[in-house]
Coordinates of C-alpha atoms in Angstrom, one line a residue:
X3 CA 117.4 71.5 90.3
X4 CA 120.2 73.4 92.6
X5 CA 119.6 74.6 95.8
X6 CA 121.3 77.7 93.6
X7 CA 118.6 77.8 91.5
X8 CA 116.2 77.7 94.0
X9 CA 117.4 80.2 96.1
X10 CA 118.2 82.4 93.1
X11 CA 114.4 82.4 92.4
X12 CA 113.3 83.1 95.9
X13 CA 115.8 86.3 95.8
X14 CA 113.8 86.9 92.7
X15 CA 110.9 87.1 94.5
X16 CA 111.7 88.9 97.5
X17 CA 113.9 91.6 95.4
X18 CA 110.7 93.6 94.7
X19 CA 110.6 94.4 98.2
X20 CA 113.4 97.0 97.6
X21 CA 110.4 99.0 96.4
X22 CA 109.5 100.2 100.3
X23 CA 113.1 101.6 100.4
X24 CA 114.7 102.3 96.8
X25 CA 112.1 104.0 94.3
X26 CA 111.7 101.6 91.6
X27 CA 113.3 98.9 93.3
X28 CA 110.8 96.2 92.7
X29 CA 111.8 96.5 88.9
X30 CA 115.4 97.3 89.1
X31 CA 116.6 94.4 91.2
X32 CA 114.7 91.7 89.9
X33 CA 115.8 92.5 86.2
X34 CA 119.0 92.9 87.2
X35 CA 118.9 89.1 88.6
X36 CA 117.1 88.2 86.5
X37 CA 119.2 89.4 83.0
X38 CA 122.5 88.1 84.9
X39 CA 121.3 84.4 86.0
X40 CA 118.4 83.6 83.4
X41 CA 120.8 81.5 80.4
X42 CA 121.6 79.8 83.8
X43 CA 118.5 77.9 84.1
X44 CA 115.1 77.9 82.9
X45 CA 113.5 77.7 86.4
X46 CA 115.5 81.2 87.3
X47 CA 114.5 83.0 83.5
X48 CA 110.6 82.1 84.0
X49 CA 110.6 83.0 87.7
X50 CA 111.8 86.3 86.7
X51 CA 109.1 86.7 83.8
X52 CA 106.1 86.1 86.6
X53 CA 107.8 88.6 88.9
X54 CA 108.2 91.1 86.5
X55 CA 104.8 90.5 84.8
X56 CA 103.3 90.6 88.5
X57 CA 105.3 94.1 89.0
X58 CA 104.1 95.6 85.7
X59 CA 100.8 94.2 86.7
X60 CA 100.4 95.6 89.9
X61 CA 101.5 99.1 88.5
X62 CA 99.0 99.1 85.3
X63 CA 96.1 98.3 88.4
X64 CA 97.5 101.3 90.4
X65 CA 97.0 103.4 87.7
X66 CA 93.7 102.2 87.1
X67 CA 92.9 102.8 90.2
X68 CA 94.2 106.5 89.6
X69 CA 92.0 107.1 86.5
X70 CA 89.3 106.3 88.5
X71 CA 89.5 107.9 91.8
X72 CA 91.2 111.3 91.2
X73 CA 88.3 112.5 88.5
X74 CA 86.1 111.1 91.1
X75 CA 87.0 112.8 93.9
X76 CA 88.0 116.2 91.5
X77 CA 84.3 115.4 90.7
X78 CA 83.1 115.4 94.4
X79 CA 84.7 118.0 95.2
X80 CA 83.4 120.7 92.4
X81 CA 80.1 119.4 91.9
X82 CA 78.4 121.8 94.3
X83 CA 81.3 125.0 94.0
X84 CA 79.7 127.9 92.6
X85 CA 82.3 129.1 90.2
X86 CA 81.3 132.5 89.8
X87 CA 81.8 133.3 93.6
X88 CA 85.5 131.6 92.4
X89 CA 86.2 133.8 89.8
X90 CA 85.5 136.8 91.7
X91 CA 88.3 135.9 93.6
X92 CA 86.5 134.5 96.6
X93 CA 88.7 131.1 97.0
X94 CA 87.0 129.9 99.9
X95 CA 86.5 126.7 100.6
X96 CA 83.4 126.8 102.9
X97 CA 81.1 125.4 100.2
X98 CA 82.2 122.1 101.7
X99 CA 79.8 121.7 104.2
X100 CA 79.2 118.1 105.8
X101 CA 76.5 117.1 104.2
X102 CA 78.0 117.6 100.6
X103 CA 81.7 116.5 101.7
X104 CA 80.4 112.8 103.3
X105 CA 80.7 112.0 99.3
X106 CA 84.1 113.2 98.9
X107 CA 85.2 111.0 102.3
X108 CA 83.3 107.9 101.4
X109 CA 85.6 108.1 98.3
X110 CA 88.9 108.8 100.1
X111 CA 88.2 106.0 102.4
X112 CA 87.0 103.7 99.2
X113 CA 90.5 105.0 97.5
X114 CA 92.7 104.4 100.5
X115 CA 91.5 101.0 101.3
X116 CA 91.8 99.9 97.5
X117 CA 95.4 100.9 97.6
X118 CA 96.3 99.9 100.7
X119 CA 94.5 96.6 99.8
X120 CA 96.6 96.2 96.5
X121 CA 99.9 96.4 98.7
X122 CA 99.1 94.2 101.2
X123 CA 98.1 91.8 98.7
X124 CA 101.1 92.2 97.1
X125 CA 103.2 92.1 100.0
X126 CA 101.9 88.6 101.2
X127 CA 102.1 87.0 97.1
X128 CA 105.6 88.0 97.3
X129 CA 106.3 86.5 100.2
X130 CA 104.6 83.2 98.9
X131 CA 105.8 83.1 95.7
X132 CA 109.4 83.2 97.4
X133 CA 109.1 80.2 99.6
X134 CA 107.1 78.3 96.8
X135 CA 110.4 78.9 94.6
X136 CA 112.5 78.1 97.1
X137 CA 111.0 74.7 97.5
X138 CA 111.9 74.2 93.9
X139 CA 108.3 75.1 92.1
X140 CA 107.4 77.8 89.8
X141 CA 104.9 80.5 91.1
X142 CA 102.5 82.0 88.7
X143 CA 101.0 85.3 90.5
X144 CA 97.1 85.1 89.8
X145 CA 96.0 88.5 87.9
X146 CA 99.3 88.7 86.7
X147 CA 99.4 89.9 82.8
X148 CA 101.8 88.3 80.4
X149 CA 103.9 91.7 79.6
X150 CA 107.0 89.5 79.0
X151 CA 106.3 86.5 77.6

């Protein structure tokens, strides 16, 4: 294996980091590197599988995580509104008192820290996957779902 190849893979890697400053950049560069080097060498096309697999991964969990909190916290946040005050065009927002809104900031701060969690994760497999490529190995991201196989 080429020092090529092994850097190649460790770009790969460290291509989904676009993503903190080009929307969608964590699947745009790494398929674009990805399509254009992988009939190169078979290290380069299955690095590129993991790290897209890992990316599509990561998003399917987010938007687990989605489903999950936002009827939550819709749920938290209604559960004690009197809706016929709200239909007679009283749209206040005083029925959150403390005691009854402790449920809907225990799930904000569950939420945040689950996504914030996810990232940092994320953030630091990157960063590992990349120098375990460029030392010549393949990576295999753990919790990562075979989307392209």
């Amino acid at each position: 294996m080429t020092n090529n190849e092994k850097n190649t893979a460790a770009i790969v890697h460290l291509s989904t980091l676009s993503q903190y400053i080009i929307p969608f950049g964590n699947y745009i560069f790494p398929t674009i590197i990805w399509s254009a080097k992988k009939d190169d060498s078979e290290f380069i096309n299955q690095t590129g599988k993991n790290v897209l697999n890992f990316q599509l991964s990561i998003f399917l969990y987010s938007v687990l995580l989605l489903i999950i909190a936002v009827p939550l916290l819709i749920f938290t946040i209604l559960k004690n509104k009197n809706f016929e005050l709200f239909f007679d065009g009283n749209h206040n927002f005083e029925f959150l008192q403390h005691q009854q809104s402790s449920g809907l900031i225990i799930s904000l701060i569950i939420a945040v820290f689950l996504i914030v969690l996810l990232k940092v994760t994320e953030f630091i497999l990157i960063v590992k996957g990349a120098l375990i490529a460029s030392e010549g190995q393949l990576y295999r991201y753990p919790l990562s779902l075979n989307f392209i196989k």
